[in-house]
mmCIF file of N, CA and C in Angstrom:
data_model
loop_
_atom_site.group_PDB
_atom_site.id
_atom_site.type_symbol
_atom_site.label_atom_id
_atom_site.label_comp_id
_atom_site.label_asym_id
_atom_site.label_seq_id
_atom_site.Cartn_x
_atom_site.Cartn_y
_atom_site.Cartn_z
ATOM 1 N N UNK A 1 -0.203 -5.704 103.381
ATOM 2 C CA UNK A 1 -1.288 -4.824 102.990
ATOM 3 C C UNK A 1 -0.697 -3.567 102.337
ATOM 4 N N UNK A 2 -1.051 -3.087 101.385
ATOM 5 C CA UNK A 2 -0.743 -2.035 100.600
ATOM 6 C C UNK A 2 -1.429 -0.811 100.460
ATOM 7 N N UNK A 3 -0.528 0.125 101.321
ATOM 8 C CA UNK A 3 -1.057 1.465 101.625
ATOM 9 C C UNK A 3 -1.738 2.660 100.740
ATOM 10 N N UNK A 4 -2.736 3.882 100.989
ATOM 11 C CA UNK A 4 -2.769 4.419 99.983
ATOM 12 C C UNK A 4 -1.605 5.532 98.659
ATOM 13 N N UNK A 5 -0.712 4.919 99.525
ATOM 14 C CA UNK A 5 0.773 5.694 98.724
ATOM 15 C C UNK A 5 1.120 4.571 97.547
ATOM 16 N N UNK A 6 1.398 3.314 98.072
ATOM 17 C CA UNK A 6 1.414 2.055 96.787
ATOM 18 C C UNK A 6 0.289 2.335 95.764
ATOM 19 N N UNK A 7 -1.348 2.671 95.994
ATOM 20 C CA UNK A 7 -1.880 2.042 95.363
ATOM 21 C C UNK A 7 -1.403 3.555 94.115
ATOM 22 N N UNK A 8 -1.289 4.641 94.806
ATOM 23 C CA UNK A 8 -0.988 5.401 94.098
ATOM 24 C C UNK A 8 0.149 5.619 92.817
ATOM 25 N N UNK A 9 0.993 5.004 93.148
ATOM 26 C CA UNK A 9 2.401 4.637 92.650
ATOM 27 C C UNK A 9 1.458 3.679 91.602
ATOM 28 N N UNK A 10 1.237 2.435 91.598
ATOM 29 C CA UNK A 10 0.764 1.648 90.686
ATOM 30 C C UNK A 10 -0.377 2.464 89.746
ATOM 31 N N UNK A 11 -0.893 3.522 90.587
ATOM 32 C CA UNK A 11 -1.747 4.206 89.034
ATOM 33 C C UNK A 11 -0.745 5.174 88.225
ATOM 34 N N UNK A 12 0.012 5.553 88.860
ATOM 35 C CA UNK A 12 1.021 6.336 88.249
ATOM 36 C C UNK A 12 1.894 5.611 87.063
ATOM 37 N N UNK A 13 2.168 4.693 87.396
ATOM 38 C CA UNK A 13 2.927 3.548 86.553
ATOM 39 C C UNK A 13 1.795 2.746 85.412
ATOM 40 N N UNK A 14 1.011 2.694 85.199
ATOM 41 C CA UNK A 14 -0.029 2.453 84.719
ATOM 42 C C UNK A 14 -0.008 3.622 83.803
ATOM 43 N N UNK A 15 -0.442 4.548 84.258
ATOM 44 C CA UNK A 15 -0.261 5.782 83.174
ATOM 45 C C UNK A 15 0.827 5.866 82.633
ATOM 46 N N UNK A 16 2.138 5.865 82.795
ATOM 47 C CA UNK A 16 2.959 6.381 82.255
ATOM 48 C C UNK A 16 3.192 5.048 81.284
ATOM 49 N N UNK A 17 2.916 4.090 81.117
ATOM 50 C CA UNK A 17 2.866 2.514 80.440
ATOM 51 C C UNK A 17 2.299 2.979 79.033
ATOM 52 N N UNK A 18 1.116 3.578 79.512
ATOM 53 C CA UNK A 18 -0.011 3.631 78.583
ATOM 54 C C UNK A 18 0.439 4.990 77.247
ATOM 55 N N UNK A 19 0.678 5.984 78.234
ATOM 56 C CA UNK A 19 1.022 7.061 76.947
ATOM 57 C C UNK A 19 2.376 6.471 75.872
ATOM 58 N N UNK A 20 3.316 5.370 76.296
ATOM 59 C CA UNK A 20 3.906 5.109 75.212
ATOM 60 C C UNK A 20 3.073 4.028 74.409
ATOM 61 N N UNK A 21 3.553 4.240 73.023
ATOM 62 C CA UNK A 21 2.389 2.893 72.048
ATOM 63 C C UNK A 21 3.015 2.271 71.176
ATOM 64 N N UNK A 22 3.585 1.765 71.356
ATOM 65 C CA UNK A 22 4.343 0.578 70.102
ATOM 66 C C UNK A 22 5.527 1.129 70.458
ATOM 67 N N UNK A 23 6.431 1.179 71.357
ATOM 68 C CA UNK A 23 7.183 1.966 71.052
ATOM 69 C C UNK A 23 8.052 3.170 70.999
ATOM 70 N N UNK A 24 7.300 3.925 70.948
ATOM 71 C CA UNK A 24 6.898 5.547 70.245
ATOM 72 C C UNK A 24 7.273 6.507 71.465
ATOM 73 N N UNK A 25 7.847 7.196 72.066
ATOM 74 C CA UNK A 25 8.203 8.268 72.685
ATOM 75 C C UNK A 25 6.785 8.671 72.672
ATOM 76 N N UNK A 26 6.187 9.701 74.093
ATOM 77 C CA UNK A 26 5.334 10.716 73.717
ATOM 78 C C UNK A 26 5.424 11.457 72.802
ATOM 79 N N UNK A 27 3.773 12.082 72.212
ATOM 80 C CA UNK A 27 4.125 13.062 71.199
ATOM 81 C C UNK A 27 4.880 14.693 71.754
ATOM 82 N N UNK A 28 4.138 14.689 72.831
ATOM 83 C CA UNK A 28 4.708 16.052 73.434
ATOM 84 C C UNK A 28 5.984 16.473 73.776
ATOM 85 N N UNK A 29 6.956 14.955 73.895
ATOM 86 C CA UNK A 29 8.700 15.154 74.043
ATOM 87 C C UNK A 29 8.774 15.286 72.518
ATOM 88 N N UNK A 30 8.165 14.813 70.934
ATOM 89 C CA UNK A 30 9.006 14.757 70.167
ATOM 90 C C UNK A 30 8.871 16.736 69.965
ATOM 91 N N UNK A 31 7.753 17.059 69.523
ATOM 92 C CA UNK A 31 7.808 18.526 68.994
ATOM 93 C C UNK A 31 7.043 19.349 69.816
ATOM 94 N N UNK A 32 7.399 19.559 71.345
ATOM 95 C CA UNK A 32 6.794 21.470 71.908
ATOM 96 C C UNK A 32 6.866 22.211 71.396
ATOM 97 N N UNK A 33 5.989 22.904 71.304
ATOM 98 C CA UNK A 33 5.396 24.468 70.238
ATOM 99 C C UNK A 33 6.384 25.251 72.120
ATOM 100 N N UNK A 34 7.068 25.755 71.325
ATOM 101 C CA UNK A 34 7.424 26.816 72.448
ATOM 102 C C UNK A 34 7.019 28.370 71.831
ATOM 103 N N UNK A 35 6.961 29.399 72.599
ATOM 104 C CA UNK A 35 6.681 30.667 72.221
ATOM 105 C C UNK A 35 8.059 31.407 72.217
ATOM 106 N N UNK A 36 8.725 31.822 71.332
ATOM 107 C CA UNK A 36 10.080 32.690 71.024
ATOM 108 C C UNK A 36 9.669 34.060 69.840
ATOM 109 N N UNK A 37 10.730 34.451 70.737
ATOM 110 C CA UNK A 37 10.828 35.743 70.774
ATOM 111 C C UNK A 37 12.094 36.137 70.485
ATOM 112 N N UNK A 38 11.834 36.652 68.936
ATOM 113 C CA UNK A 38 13.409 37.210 68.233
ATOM 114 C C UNK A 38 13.414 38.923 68.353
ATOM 115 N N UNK A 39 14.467 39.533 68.774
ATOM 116 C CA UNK A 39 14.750 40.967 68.718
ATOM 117 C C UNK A 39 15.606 41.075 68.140
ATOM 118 N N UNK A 40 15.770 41.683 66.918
ATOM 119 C CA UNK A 40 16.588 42.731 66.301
ATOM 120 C C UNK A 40 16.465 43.832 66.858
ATOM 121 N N UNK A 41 17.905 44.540 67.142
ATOM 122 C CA UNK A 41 18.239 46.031 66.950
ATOM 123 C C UNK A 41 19.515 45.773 65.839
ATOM 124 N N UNK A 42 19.559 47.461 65.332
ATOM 125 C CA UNK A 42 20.241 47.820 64.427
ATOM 126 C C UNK A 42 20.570 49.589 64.361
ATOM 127 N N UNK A 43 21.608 49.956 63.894
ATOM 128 C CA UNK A 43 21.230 51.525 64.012
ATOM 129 C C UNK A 43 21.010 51.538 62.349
ATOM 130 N N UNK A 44 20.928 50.762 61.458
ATOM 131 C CA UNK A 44 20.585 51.232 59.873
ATOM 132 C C UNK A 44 19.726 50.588 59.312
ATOM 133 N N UNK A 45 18.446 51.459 58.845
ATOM 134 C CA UNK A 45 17.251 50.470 59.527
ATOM 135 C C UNK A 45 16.527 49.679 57.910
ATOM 136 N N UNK A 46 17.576 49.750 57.302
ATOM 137 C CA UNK A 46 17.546 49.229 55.504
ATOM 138 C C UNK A 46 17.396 47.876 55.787
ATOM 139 N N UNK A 47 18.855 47.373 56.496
ATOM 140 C CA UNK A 47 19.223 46.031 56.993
ATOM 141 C C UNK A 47 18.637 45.407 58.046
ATOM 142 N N UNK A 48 18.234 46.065 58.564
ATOM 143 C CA UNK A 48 17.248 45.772 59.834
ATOM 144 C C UNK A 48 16.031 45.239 59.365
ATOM 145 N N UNK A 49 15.163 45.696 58.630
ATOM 146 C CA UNK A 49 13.948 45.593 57.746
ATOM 147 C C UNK A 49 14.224 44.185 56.769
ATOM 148 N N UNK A 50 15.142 44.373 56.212
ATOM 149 C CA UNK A 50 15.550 43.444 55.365
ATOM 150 C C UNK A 50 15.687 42.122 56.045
ATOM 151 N N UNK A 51 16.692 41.624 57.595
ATOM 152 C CA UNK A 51 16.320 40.895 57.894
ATOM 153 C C UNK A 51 14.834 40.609 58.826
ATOM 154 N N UNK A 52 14.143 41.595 58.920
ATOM 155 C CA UNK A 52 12.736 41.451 59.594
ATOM 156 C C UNK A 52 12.032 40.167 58.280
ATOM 157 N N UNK A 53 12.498 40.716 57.444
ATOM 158 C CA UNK A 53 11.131 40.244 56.231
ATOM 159 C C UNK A 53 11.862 39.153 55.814
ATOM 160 N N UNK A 54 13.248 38.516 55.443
ATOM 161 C CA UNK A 54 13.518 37.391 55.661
ATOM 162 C C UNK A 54 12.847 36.023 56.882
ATOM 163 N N UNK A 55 13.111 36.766 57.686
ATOM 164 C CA UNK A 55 12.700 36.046 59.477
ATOM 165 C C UNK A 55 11.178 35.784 58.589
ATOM 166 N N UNK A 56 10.290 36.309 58.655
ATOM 167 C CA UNK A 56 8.946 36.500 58.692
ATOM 168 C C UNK A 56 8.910 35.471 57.188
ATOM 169 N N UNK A 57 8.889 35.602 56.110
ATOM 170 C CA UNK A 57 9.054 34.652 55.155
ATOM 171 C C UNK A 57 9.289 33.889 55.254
ATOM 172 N N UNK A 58 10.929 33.255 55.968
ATOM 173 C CA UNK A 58 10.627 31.841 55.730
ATOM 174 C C UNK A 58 9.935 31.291 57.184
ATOM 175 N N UNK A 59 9.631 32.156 58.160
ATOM 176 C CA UNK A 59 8.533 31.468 59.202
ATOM 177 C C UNK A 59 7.057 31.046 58.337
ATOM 178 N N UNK A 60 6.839 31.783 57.371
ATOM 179 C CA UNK A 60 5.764 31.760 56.749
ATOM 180 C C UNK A 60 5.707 30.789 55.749
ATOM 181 N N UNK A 61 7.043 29.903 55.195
ATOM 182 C CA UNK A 61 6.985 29.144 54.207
ATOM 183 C C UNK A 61 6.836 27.505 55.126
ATOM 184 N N UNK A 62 7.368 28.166 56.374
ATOM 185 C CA UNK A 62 7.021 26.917 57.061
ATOM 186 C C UNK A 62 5.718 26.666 57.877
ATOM 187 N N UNK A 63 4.715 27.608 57.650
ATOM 188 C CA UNK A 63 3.458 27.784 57.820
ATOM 189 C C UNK A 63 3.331 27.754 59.617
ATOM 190 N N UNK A 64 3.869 29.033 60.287
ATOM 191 C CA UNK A 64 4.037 28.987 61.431
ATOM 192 C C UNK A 64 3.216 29.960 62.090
ATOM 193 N N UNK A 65 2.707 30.173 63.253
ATOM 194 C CA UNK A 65 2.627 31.323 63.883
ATOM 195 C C UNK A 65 3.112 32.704 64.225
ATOM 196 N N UNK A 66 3.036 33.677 63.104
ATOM 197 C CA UNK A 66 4.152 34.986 63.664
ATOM 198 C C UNK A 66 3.419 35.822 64.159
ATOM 199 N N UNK A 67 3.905 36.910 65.027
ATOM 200 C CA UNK A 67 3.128 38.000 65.010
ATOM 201 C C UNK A 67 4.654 39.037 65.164
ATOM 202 N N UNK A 68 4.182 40.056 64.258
ATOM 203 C CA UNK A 68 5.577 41.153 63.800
ATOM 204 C C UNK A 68 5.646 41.318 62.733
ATOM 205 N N UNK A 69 6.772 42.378 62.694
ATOM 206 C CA UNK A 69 7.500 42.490 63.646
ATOM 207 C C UNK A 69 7.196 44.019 64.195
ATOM 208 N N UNK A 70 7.104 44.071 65.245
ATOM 209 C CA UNK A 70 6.270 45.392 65.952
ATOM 210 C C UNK A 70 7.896 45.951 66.422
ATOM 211 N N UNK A 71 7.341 47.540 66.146
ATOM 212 C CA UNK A 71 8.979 48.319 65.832
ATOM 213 C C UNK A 71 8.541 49.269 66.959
ATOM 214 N N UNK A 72 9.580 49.205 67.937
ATOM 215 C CA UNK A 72 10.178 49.753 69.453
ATOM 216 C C UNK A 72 10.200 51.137 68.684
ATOM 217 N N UNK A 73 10.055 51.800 69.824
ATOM 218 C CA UNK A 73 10.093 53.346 69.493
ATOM 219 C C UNK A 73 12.251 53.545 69.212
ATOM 220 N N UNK A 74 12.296 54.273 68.289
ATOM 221 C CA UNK A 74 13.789 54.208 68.315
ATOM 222 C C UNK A 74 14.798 55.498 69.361
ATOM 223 N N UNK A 75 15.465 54.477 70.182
ATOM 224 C CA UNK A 75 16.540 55.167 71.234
ATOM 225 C C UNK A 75 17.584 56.390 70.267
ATOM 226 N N UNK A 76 16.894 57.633 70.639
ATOM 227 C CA UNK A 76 18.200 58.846 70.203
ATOM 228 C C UNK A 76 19.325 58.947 71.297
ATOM 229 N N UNK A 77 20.453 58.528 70.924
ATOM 230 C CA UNK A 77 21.426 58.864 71.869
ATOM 231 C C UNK A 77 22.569 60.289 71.461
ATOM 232 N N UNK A 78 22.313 61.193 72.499
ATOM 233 C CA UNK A 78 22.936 62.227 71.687
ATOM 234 C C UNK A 78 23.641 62.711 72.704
ATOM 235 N N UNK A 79 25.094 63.124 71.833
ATOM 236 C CA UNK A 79 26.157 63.892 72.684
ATOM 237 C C UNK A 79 26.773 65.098 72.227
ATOM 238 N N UNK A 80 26.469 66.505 73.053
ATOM 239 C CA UNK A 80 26.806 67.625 72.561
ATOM 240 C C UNK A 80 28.558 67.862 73.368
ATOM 241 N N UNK A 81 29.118 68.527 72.240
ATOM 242 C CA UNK A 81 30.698 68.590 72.908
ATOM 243 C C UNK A 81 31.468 69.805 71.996
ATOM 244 N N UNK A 82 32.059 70.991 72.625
ATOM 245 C CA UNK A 82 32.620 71.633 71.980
ATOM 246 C C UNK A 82 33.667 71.470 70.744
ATOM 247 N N UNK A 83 33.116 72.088 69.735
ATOM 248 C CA UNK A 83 34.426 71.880 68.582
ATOM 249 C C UNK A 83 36.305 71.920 68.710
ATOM 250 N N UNK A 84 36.336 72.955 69.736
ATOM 251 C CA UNK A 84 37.989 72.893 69.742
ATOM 252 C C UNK A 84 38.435 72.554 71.079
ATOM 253 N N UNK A 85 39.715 71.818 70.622
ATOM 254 C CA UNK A 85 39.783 71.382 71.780
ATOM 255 C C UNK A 85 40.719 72.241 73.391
ATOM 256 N N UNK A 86 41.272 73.398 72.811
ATOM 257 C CA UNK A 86 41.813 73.852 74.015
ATOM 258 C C UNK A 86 40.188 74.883 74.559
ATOM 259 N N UNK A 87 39.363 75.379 74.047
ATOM 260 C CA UNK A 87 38.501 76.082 74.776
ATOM 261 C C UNK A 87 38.622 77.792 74.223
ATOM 262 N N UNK A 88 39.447 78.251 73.668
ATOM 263 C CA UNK A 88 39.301 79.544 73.071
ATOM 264 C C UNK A 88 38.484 79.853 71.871
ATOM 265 N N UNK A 89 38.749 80.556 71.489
ATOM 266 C CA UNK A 89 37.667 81.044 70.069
ATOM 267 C C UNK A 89 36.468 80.807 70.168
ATOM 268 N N UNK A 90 35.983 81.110 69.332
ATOM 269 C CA UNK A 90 34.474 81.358 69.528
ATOM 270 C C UNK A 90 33.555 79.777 69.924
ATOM 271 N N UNK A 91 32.578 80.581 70.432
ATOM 272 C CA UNK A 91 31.890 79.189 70.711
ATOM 273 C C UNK A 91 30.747 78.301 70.388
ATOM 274 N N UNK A 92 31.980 77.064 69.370
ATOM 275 C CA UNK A 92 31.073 76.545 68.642
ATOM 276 C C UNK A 92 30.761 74.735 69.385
ATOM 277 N N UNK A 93 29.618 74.408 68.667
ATOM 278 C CA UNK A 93 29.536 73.007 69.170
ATOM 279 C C UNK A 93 29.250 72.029 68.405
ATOM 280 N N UNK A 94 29.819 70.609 68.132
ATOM 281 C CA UNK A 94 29.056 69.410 67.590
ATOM 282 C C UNK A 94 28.059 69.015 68.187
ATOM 283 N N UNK A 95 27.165 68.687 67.609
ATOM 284 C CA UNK A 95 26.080 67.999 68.083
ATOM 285 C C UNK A 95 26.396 66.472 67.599
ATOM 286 N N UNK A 96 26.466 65.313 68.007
ATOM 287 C CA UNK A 96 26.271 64.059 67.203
ATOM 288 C C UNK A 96 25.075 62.871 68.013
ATOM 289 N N UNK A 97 24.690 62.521 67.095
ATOM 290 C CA UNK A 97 23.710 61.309 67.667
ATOM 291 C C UNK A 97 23.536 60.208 66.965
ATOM 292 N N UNK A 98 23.568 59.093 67.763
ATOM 293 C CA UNK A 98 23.158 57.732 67.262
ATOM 294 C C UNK A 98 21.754 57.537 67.587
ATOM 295 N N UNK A 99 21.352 56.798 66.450
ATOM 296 C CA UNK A 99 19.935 56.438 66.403
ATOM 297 C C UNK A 99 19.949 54.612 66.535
ATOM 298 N N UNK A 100 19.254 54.190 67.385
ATOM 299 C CA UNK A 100 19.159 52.496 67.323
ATOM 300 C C UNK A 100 17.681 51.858 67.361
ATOM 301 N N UNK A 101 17.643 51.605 66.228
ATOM 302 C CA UNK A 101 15.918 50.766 65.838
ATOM 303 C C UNK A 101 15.898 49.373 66.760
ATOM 304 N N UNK A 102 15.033 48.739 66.916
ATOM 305 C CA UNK A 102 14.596 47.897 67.516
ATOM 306 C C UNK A 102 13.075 46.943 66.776
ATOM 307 N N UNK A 103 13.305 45.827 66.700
ATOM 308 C CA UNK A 103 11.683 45.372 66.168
ATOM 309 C C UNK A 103 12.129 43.669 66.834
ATOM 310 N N UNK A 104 10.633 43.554 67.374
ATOM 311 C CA UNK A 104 10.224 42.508 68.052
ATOM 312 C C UNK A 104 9.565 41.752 66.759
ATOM 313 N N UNK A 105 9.620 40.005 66.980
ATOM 314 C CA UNK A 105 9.450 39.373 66.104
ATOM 315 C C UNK A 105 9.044 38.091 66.987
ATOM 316 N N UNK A 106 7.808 37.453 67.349
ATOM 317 C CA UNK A 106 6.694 36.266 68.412
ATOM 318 C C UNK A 106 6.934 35.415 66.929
ATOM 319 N N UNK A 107 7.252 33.860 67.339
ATOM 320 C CA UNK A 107 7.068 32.971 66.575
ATOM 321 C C UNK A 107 6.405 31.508 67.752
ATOM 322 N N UNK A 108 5.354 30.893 67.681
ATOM 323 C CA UNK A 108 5.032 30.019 67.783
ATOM 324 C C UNK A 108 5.347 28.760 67.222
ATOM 325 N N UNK A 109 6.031 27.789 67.586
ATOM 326 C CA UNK A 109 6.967 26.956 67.050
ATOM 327 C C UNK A 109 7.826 26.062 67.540
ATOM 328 N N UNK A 110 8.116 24.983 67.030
ATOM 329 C CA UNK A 110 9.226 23.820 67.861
ATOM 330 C C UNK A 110 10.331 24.681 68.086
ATOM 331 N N UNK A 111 11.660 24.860 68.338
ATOM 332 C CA UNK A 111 12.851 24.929 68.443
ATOM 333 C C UNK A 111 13.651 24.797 67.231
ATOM 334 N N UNK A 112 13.693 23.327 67.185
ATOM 335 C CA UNK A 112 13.910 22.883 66.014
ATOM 336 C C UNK A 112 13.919 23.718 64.614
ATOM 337 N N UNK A 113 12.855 24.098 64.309
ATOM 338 C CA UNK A 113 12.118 24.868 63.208
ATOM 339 C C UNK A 113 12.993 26.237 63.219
ATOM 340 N N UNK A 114 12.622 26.508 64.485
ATOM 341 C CA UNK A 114 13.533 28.243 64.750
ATOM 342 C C UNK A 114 15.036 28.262 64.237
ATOM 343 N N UNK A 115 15.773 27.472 64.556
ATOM 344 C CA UNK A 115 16.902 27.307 64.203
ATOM 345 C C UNK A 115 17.186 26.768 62.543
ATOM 346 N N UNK A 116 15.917 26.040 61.594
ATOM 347 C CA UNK A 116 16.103 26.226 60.218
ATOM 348 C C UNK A 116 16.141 27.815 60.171
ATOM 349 N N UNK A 117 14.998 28.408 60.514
ATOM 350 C CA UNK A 117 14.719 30.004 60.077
ATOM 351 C C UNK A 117 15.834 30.906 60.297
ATOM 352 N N UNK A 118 16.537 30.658 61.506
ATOM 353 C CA UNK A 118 17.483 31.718 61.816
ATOM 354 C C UNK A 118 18.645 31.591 61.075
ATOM 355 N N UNK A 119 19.203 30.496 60.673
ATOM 356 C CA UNK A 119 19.768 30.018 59.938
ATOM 357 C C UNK A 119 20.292 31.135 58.930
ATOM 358 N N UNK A 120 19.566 32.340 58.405
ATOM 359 C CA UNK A 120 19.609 32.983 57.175
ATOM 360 C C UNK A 120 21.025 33.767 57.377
ATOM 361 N N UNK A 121 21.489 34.312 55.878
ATOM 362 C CA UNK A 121 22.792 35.178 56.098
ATOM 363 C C UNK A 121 22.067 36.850 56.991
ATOM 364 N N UNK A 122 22.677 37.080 58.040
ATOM 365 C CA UNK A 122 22.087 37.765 58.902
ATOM 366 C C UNK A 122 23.148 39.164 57.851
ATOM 367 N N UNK A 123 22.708 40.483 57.786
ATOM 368 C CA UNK A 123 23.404 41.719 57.636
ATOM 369 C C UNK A 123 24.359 42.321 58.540
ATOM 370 N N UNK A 124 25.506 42.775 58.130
ATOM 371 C CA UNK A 124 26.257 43.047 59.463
ATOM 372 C C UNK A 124 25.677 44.442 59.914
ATOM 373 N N UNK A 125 25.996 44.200 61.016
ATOM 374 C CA UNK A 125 25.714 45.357 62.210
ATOM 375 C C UNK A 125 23.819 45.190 62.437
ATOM 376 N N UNK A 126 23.522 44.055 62.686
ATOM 377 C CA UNK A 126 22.131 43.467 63.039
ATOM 378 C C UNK A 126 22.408 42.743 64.156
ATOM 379 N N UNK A 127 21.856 43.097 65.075
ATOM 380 C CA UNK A 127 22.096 42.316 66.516
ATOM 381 C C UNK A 127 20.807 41.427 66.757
ATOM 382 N N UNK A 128 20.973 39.735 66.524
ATOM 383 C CA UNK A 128 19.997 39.352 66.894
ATOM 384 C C UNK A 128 19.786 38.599 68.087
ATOM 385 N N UNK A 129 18.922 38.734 69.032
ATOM 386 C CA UNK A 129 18.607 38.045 70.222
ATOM 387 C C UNK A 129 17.358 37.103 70.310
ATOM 388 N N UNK A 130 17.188 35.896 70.547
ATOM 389 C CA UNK A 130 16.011 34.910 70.440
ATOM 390 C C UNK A 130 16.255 34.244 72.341
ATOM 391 N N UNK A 131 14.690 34.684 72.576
ATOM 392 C CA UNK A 131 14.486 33.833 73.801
ATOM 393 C C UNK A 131 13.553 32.938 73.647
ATOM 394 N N UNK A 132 13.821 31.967 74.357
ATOM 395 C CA UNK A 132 12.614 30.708 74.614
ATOM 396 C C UNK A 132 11.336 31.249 75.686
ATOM 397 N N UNK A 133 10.400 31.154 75.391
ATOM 398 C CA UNK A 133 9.808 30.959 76.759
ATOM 399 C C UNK A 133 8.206 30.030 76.546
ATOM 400 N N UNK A 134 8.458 29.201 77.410
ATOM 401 C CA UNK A 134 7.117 28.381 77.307
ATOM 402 C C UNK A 134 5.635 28.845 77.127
ATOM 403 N N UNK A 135 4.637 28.103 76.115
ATOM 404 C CA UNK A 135 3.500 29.006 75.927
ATOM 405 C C UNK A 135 2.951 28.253 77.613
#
């Protein structure tokens, strides 16, 4: 006699029979739309921009989901330090600061796809970071 755990197993197996068809892998293993998320920072924000609007173009030639690239408030990092170095004479000071831009860039999309796009000649001193995360 066959318990309600067997009969369960046999509907399970039944289903999983059925979603393949001739063949054919599921559609959902061949291409997941995953949700990624590219960040650029940069401190020179010519090149930064420049690859924003690359990214965004050819996401767009491949007729994808973008939203961006939405620009992070930019980090002033600043360090004040006296001009000479033993401490006499008058008293003067450098001021110096780095500035570092930031812009977020949402693509809706296989994997696959992401990696044609990223593909591009990136600008030096452009730091790019791409996470996966499931929609």
């Amino acid at each position: 006699m066959v318990g309600p755990i067997g009969q369960n197993e046999a509907r399970t197996s039944i289903l999983k029979a059925s979603s393949y068809k001739e063949g054919k892998a599921p559609a959902s293993e061949e291409a997941t739309i995953h949700r990624i998320r590219i960040t650029l920072t940069s401190r020179n924000v010519k090149s930064l921009e420049k690859v924003c609007a690359d990214l965004i173009k050819g996401a767009k030639e491949k007729s994808l989901k973008v939203k961006g690239p939405v620009r992070m408030p930019t980090k002033v990092l600043r360090i004040t330090t006296r001009k000479t170095p033993c401490g006499e004479g008058s008293k003067t000071w450098d001021r110096f600061q780095m500035r570092i831009h930031k812009r977020l860039i949402d693509l809706h999309s296989p994997s696959e796809i992401v990696k044609q796009i990223t593909s591009i000649s990136i600008e030096p001193g452009v730091e790019v970071e791409v996470t996966i995360a499931d929609a």
